Amino acid sequence: MSAFEEFDQERRAIDTLLEQGYQVIRIAEDLDGARVTFTHGGPGQSPVELLLLTADARKHVTTVVFAGRKPAAPIETVI
Amino acid sequence: MADLSIDLAGIKSPNPFWLASAPPTNTGYQVQRAFEAGWGGAVWKTLGEPVINTSSRFAAVHFNGQRVAGFNNIELITDRPLEVNLKEIYETKKRFPNHAIIASLMVEPKQEKWHEIVKRVEAVGVDGLELNFGCPHGMAERGMGAASGQQPDLVQAQTTWVKEVATTPVIVKLTPNITDITVVARHAVKGGADAISLINTINSLAGVDIHSWNTIPNVGGQGAHGGYCGPAVKPIALSMVAECARDRGVGVPISGIGGISTWQDVVEFMLMGSTGIQVCTAVMHHGFRIVEEMIDGLNNYLDDKGLASVTELIGKSVPKYSNWGDLDLNYKVVARINEDNCINCNKCHIACEDASHQCIDMLTNSDGKAILQVREEDCVGCNLCSIVCPADGAIDMVALDSGVAPMTWNQRNQVISGLNGSYSEAEVV
Ligand SMILES: Cc1cc2nc3c(=O)[nH]c(=O)nc-3n(C[C@H](O)[C@H](O)[C@H](O)COP(=O)(O)O)c2cc1C
Ligand code: SF4
Ligand code: SF4
């Protein structure tokens, strides 16, 4: 898998959760990557954790939180 | 034609080009010829108690056909008596009243020694003083030069002693042989320095002769460490100038030195905060007349930029030099290969394959021609391929507009610590 595909898989996982209404509540970084915890306000929904390995996905998730919003469109890296 | 004159902490000069304290400023004969050639100022070869130099002093590093990419010396300060130098300084100043003559000084770190030499050189009409706390060899073993320049408190004390009696501006010349040059720069300012100059030479050994096993240079088979300068040191000097220029605790004019050989180098040093510059190696390599091209080049550049005075360049790039932690992580460049200019040498492919991210593919186009193409989505924008490419215009590094808001490492850490309710990592500066 190319580096981009690895990132793209992780980005999709993040964006899917965000589109479902999940929010990032915690990011714990260690030697193995970033463990990102998402929660959903809805009843009966338990937190979800993603382990992000790629640098670009770790950047993406913090950019989303930093911008205070879900991205309007996926990050366009190819033109 | 733009105004090239500068005023460095009160030292006026018809242009920013000064000769650094070194062999080209050893005598009145040389400095006067340099002024005739167009140099605006000269920092006299360091005065102090005259030394005896060794024979076999210089060596150079030639790289791939470029002679003197770096220059190495084990020369010390002047070997002529003070009175002889003072007489020649007086005569030179009389002949060239509008040119800047700065006396470089180095004595033992004792108050009375500094007082004595300052009074004697100022009496002959120098425009300023430069305290040589930088010489890395010979003098350092006697507690002078870099030995005192590496001790911030000693720099401050000696600068204070000089300022107690000096009536002309005092420039403190810094050694690069230290972890953080701004510490010493700040202490020089605390001692009252009106300006700083940097860099002096970097500790070096030019080489070892693999046949005789002698050092290069050697004095009858024995070598000692020397000082490195010339084009190879320019990036080191420029970063040290930039660090001092952006440090609020420094805040005095800078005379930039280190590897300067063209007018473009001069522009870079001025943009990074130098009020003027000094040159040694390039003059030792090519002679005084290189200044003609420097003056022409700088004049044309200023005219092209529509600038009326060279002083308008000073420090313009300093705000663009910040900390790694403040760089935008979302900025993205990628390599793009221009088939029209590519000569198919494959160097970019090898570089990316062996030393970067394996994203330059060797393909065949519809005409059956071998082409190279970057998979832009995998390109991290390291620039390596464009650095190794021998063909002009064959690789462009192109900035992509990702539409994503800028975010720095420090902002990212604030986001994470804000989320987690505690700081996760230290700020990066
Ligand atoms: C042979 C030689 C002798 C030098 N002597 C002195 C000196 O007496 N005093 C001093 O402050 N710097 C001395 N320097 C250092 C230069 O003034 C200058 O700081 C250094 O060479 C960097 O500039 P460059 O890259 O243009 O050569 C000397 C340098 C060389 C090469
Ligand atoms: S910029 Fe770096 S990663 Fe991109 S193609 Fe060139 S060498 Fe490869
Ligand atoms: S290094 Fe430059 S010239 Fe050589 S193949 Fe790559 S793009 Fe073409």
PDB file of C-alpha atoms and ligand atoms in Angstrom, chain B residues 20-23 45-46 58 71 73 75-77 104 130 132 173 199-201 229-230 233 257-260 278-282 284, ligand 1:
ATOM      1  CA  ALA B  20      37.658  41.773   7.554  1.00  0.00           C
ATOM      2  CA  SER B  21      40.589  41.831   9.921  1.00  0.00           C
ATOM      3  CA  ALA B  22      42.973  39.395   8.217  1.00  0.00           C
ATOM      4  CA  PRO B  23      46.007  39.295   5.890  1.00  0.00           C
ATOM      5  CA  LYS B  45      44.648  43.092  11.068  1.00  0.00           C
ATOM      6  CA  THR B  46      44.275  42.483  14.817  1.00  0.00           C
ATOM      7  CA  PHE B  58      47.038  28.216   5.204  1.00  0.00           C
ATOM      8  CA  PHE B  71      39.816  28.003   3.732  1.00  0.00           C
ATOM      9  CA  ASN B  73      44.472  29.025   8.665  1.00  0.00           C
ATOM     10  CA  GLU B  75      47.799  32.402  11.491  1.00  0.00           C
ATOM     11  CA  LEU B  76      47.653  34.587  14.584  1.00  0.00           C
ATOM     12  CA  ILE B  77      47.304  38.349  15.002  1.00  0.00           C
ATOM     13  CA  SER B 104      40.791  45.167  15.628  1.00  0.00           C
ATOM     14  CA  GLU B 130      36.549  45.788  16.952  1.00  0.00           C
ATOM     15  CA  ASN B 132      38.582  40.196  18.594  1.00  0.00           C
ATOM     16  CA  LYS B 173      33.570  40.233  17.165  1.00  0.00           C
ATOM     17  CA  ILE B 199      31.567  35.204  12.585  1.00  0.00           C
ATOM     18  CA  ASN B 200      35.231  34.639  13.185  1.00  0.00           C
ATOM     19  CA  THR B 201      36.624  31.315  11.974  1.00  0.00           C
ATOM     20  CA  CYS B 229      36.196  30.252   6.653  1.00  0.00           C
ATOM     21  CA  GLY B 230      35.270  30.885   3.031  1.00  0.00           C
ATOM     22  CA  VAL B 233      30.902  28.523   6.211  1.00  0.00           C
ATOM     23  CA  ILE B 257      31.037  38.042   8.127  1.00  0.00           C
ATOM     24  CA  GLY B 258      31.569  34.525   6.818  1.00  0.00           C
ATOM     25  CA  GLY B 259      31.866  33.148   3.314  1.00  0.00           C
ATOM     26  CA  ILE B 260      30.770  36.300   1.534  1.00  0.00           C
ATOM     27  CA  GLN B 278      33.127  42.065   5.931  1.00  0.00           C
ATOM     28  CA  VAL B 279      35.093  39.858   3.555  1.00  0.00           C
ATOM     29  CA  CYS B 280      38.352  37.960   3.971  1.00  0.00           C
ATOM     30  CA  THR B 281      38.669  34.677   2.033  1.00  0.00           C
ATOM     31  CA  ALA B 282      37.159  35.892  -1.241  1.00  0.00           C
ATOM     32  CA  MET B 284      42.553  36.291  -0.472  1.00  0.00           C
TER      33      MET B 284
HETATM   34  C1  LIG C   1      44.502  33.905   7.317  1.00  0.00           C
HETATM   35  C2  LIG C   1      43.458  34.529   8.164  1.00  0.00           C
HETATM   36  C3  LIG C   1      43.820  35.360   9.211  1.00  0.00           C
HETATM   37  C4  LIG C   1      42.849  35.944  10.017  1.00  0.00           C
HETATM   38  N1  LIG C   1      43.225  36.792  11.000  1.00  0.00           N
HETATM   39  C5  LIG C   1      42.283  37.400  11.758  1.00  0.00           C
HETATM   40  C6  LIG C   1      42.654  38.366  12.721  1.00  0.00           C
HETATM   41  O1  LIG C   1      43.815  38.688  12.898  1.00  0.00           O
HETATM   42  N2  LIG C   1      41.660  38.930  13.456  1.00  0.00           N
HETATM   43  C7  LIG C   1      40.342  38.625  13.281  1.00  0.00           C
HETATM   44  O2  LIG C   1      39.478  39.181  13.970  1.00  0.00           O
HETATM   45  N3  LIG C   1      39.968  37.721  12.361  1.00  0.00           N
HETATM   46  C8  LIG C   1      40.912  37.122  11.584  1.00  0.00           C
HETATM   47  N4  LIG C   1      40.515  36.237  10.609  1.00  0.00           N
HETATM   48  C9  LIG C   1      39.088  35.939  10.446  1.00  0.00           C
HETATM   49  C10 LIG C   1      38.423  36.817   9.391  1.00  0.00           C
HETATM   50  O3  LIG C   1      38.460  38.180   9.757  1.00  0.00           O
HETATM   51  C11 LIG C   1      36.943  36.421   9.149  1.00  0.00           C
HETATM   52  O4  LIG C   1      36.239  36.567  10.359  1.00  0.00           O
HETATM   53  C12 LIG C   1      36.801  34.981   8.682  1.00  0.00           C
HETATM   54  O5  LIG C   1      37.831  34.650   7.788  1.00  0.00           O
HETATM   55  C13 LIG C   1      35.446  34.739   8.007  1.00  0.00           C
HETATM   56  O6  LIG C   1      35.285  35.502   6.845  1.00  0.00           O
HETATM   57  P1  LIG C   1      35.521  34.917   5.343  1.00  0.00           P
HETATM   58  O7  LIG C   1      34.696  33.686   5.207  1.00  0.00           O
HETATM   59  O8  LIG C   1      35.150  36.037   4.428  1.00  0.00           O
HETATM   60  O9  LIG C   1      36.982  34.584   5.258  1.00  0.00           O
HETATM   61  C14 LIG C   1      41.483  35.661   9.777  1.00  0.00           C
HETATM   62  C15 LIG C   1      41.137  34.827   8.735  1.00  0.00           C
HETATM   63  C16 LIG C   1      42.087  34.271   7.920  1.00  0.00           C
HETATM   64  C17 LIG C   1      41.685  33.395   6.779  1.00  0.00           C
END
